Amino acid sequence: HHKIHHSVTTNKMRGRGTWEMLSTTICAMSVWSTPVVAVDPPTQAALIEYLETMSAYIAELDLPSNSLSNKTRHFTRDGGTDHIFVNGNLARVVLATYRLQQKFGSGGNETFLRVGLGWCDTLVSLQASIESTHSPAGYWGVGYPVPANCTLPLRGWCAHAGSIYFGDTGTAATTLALCHNMSTDSTQRASYVSSMDRFASFVLYGSTATPVMKKGVVPGFVSTNGAVGCGYYGCSSRTSDSCTNVKGPAGYNCPSKSPYTIATGTTGGAFFGELYGISGNELHASVATKSVDYLSAVTLPSGEVPYILDGANCSSAHCSGITPSVGGPWPYDTMSYATEGVAAVALRFPQRRDQMIQQWKPAVDFLLRTQNSDGFWGRLGSSDLMRSPRCLTLLSWWLNAVESAKYKDVPTRNAVAKYLNYLVASGSGPYGVLSNTITTGMAGLAAADAVSFGATYSSSFFNPPAKL
């Protein structure tokens, strides 16, 4: 069943009826193959309880300051303290837990709501304003590196002088949409939208002034092919972005417009998809959908999404020998961030369902094929693993997209169940939940969207598939 189902493709998948027809064929064929035994996942109540444990841990890290403190609870320094991508994910976890408590329980823990909204308030205050042809525009330093003579928590110039990486910023700014959805204060909600609009202007139209401790300006970071650039980076001579061609101090980063797969997923797909849900602006819709189309177009035949940055294309198949190195390969890190965009676009544009099923089937197959026997992806202790948990959400989306009353995708259900069983039983061990803040945030997002797909996004979210 597993092998048959995940090798079947159709030229055109139009409407749920096609999948029902396809599944009938598959089930008839599976009489002649070994049936797949269903793996029971944790109960919904057990997953929500696990999320409550994670959220209670997060609530003791002083998240609203955006400068994590381990005075009460220990965490490793892998995720830093003021890193906006780490802290944005943690905020989404506590907010999603609150939503799930409300939906499936007796009410939400108000501390979780307060902590999540408090972090969003701080993020808004940390945004740097900058002149642009489409002012007002704004950007964020991502919280690293910490400039000389600056102390934590980073504020003002010290916050603005950090790196400008849209991979990180897209993760953080996407959280503002969820905060907007969950706040009942009109002034607070307006501040979130205003901050998102300023960031959108910076991504779309760049700036006419140079950001703090950077060099060079550009009229935007979004390519016509749908890709989003990195932001400001130490660009090599591989592309026309090369920093040696930009006037300014030799050590300063310069505009990186060439495609960056991480930023294309987080800023292009997720952030602009969520912003479209608020603005209704078709330009925002176009950026989001074209970003996800770009990511599917560069996906390898194996189903792996390559790590593309500064003109380098790094994957498990080819990464050594790239000079200067961009690190990697990071197959599951990259897949996680692509998934951020896929999920946002799927939630906002349900009419693209059939197209997205075709586009992302190879990636689903890749995850099913490479999941390890314990149930997770990647190697314990690696940077790739820390960011890998969000891969699970691609499978949660897939089940939501392809299943019907007549068709259940047992292999994918089993993969989801295996991961969740490992997470609940062993996630707080070497895997890093409740100690590594990067892994904790990513795993929390994955668990929340497994309980109810869409729980970590601002759109209304769905009931879980049967038995999940």
mmCIF file of N, CA and C in Angstrom, residues 50 375-378 380-381 385-390 419 422-423 426-436 439-440 442-443:
data_model
loop_
_atom_site.group_PDB
_atom_site.id
_atom_site.type_symbol
_atom_site.label_atom_id
_atom_site.label_comp_id
_atom_site.label_asym_id
_atom_site.label_seq_id
_atom_site.Cartn_x
_atom_site.Cartn_y
_atom_site.Cartn_z
ATOM 1 N N TYR A 50 0.834 17.897 26.314
ATOM 2 C CA TYR A 50 2.247 18.078 26.008
ATOM 3 C C TYR A 50 2.533 19.526 25.610
ATOM 4 N N GLY A 375 11.301 7.930 14.385
ATOM 5 C CA GLY A 375 10.159 8.751 14.013
ATOM 6 C C GLY A 375 10.476 10.190 13.664
ATOM 7 N N PHE A 376 11.743 10.624 13.862
ATOM 8 C CA PHE A 376 12.081 12.014 13.547
ATOM 9 C C PHE A 376 12.973 12.070 12.311
ATOM 10 N N TRP A 377 13.364 13.279 11.950
ATOM 11 C CA TRP A 377 14.216 13.492 10.781
ATOM 12 C C TRP A 377 15.513 14.163 11.216
ATOM 13 N N GLY A 378 16.635 13.731 10.618
ATOM 14 C CA GLY A 378 17.905 14.364 10.911
ATOM 15 C C GLY A 378 18.710 13.624 11.962
ATOM 16 N N LEU A 380 20.634 13.665 15.658
ATOM 17 C CA LEU A 380 20.579 14.296 16.973
ATOM 18 C C LEU A 380 21.798 15.197 17.185
ATOM 19 N N GLY A 381 21.535 16.410 17.694
ATOM 20 C CA GLY A 381 22.607 17.343 17.987
ATOM 21 C C GLY A 381 22.996 18.240 16.835
ATOM 22 N N LEU A 385 18.781 19.226 12.567
ATOM 23 C CA LEU A 385 17.714 18.615 13.365
ATOM 24 C C LEU A 385 16.959 19.652 14.186
ATOM 25 N N MET A 386 17.659 20.648 14.731
ATOM 26 C CA MET A 386 16.991 21.643 15.574
ATOM 27 C C MET A 386 15.822 22.299 14.853
ATOM 28 N N ARG A 387 15.955 22.447 13.542
ATOM 29 C CA ARG A 387 14.937 23.153 12.758
ATOM 30 C C ARG A 387 14.061 22.195 11.958
ATOM 31 N N SER A 388 14.243 20.896 12.167
ATOM 32 C CA SER A 388 13.549 19.889 11.360
ATOM 33 C C SER A 388 12.102 19.616 11.747
ATOM 34 N N PRO A 389 11.662 19.829 12.998
ATOM 35 C CA PRO A 389 10.328 19.364 13.372
ATOM 36 C C PRO A 389 9.191 19.885 12.503
ATOM 37 N N ARG A 390 9.337 21.089 11.952
ATOM 38 C CA ARG A 390 8.257 21.671 11.153
ATOM 39 C C ARG A 390 7.992 20.865 9.881
ATOM 40 N N TYR A 419 6.141 10.115 14.575
ATOM 41 C CA TYR A 419 6.832 11.313 15.077
ATOM 42 C C TYR A 419 6.220 11.777 16.383
ATOM 43 N N TYR A 422 7.115 9.614 19.314
ATOM 44 C CA TYR A 422 8.489 9.873 19.760
ATOM 45 C C TYR A 422 8.562 11.185 20.533
ATOM 46 N N LEU A 423 7.904 12.203 20.013
ATOM 47 C CA LEU A 423 7.967 13.523 20.638
ATOM 48 C C LEU A 423 7.446 13.478 22.066
ATOM 49 N N SER A 426 9.826 10.891 24.135
ATOM 50 C CA SER A 426 11.276 11.087 24.231
ATOM 51 C C SER A 426 11.758 12.472 23.818
ATOM 52 N N GLY A 427 10.857 13.369 23.467
ATOM 53 C CA GLY A 427 11.255 14.666 22.931
ATOM 54 C C GLY A 427 12.092 15.506 23.866
ATOM 55 N N SER A 428 11.907 15.328 25.171
ATOM 56 C CA SER A 428 12.654 16.146 26.127
ATOM 57 C C SER A 428 14.022 15.568 26.456
ATOM 58 N N GLY A 429 14.417 14.495 25.747
ATOM 59 C CA GLY A 429 15.757 13.942 25.904
ATOM 60 C C GLY A 429 16.732 14.639 24.971
ATOM 61 N N PRO A 430 17.629 13.889 24.349
ATOM 62 C CA PRO A 430 18.620 14.489 23.439
ATOM 63 C C PRO A 430 17.994 15.245 22.260
ATOM 64 N N TYR A 431 16.741 14.968 21.954
ATOM 65 C CA TYR A 431 16.088 15.674 20.849
ATOM 66 C C TYR A 431 16.045 17.176 21.103
ATOM 67 N N GLY A 432 15.874 17.581 22.367
ATOM 68 C CA GLY A 432 16.061 18.982 22.707
ATOM 69 C C GLY A 432 14.852 19.776 23.162
ATOM 70 N N VAL A 433 13.673 19.173 23.198
ATOM 71 C CA VAL A 433 12.506 19.913 23.678
ATOM 72 C C VAL A 433 12.682 20.220 25.162
ATOM 73 N N LEU A 434 12.340 21.412 25.563
ATOM 74 C CA LEU A 434 12.467 21.924 26.931
ATOM 75 C C LEU A 434 13.920 22.166 27.342
ATOM 76 N N SER A 435 14.812 22.221 26.343
ATOM 77 C CA SER A 435 16.196 22.617 26.637
ATOM 78 C C SER A 435 16.759 23.447 25.495
ATOM 79 N N ASN A 436 16.520 23.045 24.264
ATOM 80 C CA ASN A 436 16.954 23.810 23.106
ATOM 81 C C ASN A 436 15.756 24.637 22.621
ATOM 82 N N THR A 439 14.561 23.969 18.870
ATOM 83 C CA THR A 439 13.816 22.725 18.730
ATOM 84 C C THR A 439 12.463 22.812 19.423
ATOM 85 N N THR A 440 12.433 23.418 20.604
ATOM 86 C CA THR A 440 11.174 23.541 21.348
ATOM 87 C C THR A 440 10.134 24.293 20.533
ATOM 88 N N MET A 442 10.042 24.817 17.191
ATOM 89 C CA MET A 442 9.668 24.091 15.980
ATOM 90 C C MET A 442 8.781 22.882 16.297
ATOM 91 N N ALA A 443 9.129 22.147 17.344
ATOM 92 C CA ALA A 443 8.339 20.973 17.719
ATOM 93 C C ALA A 443 6.952 21.377 18.214
#
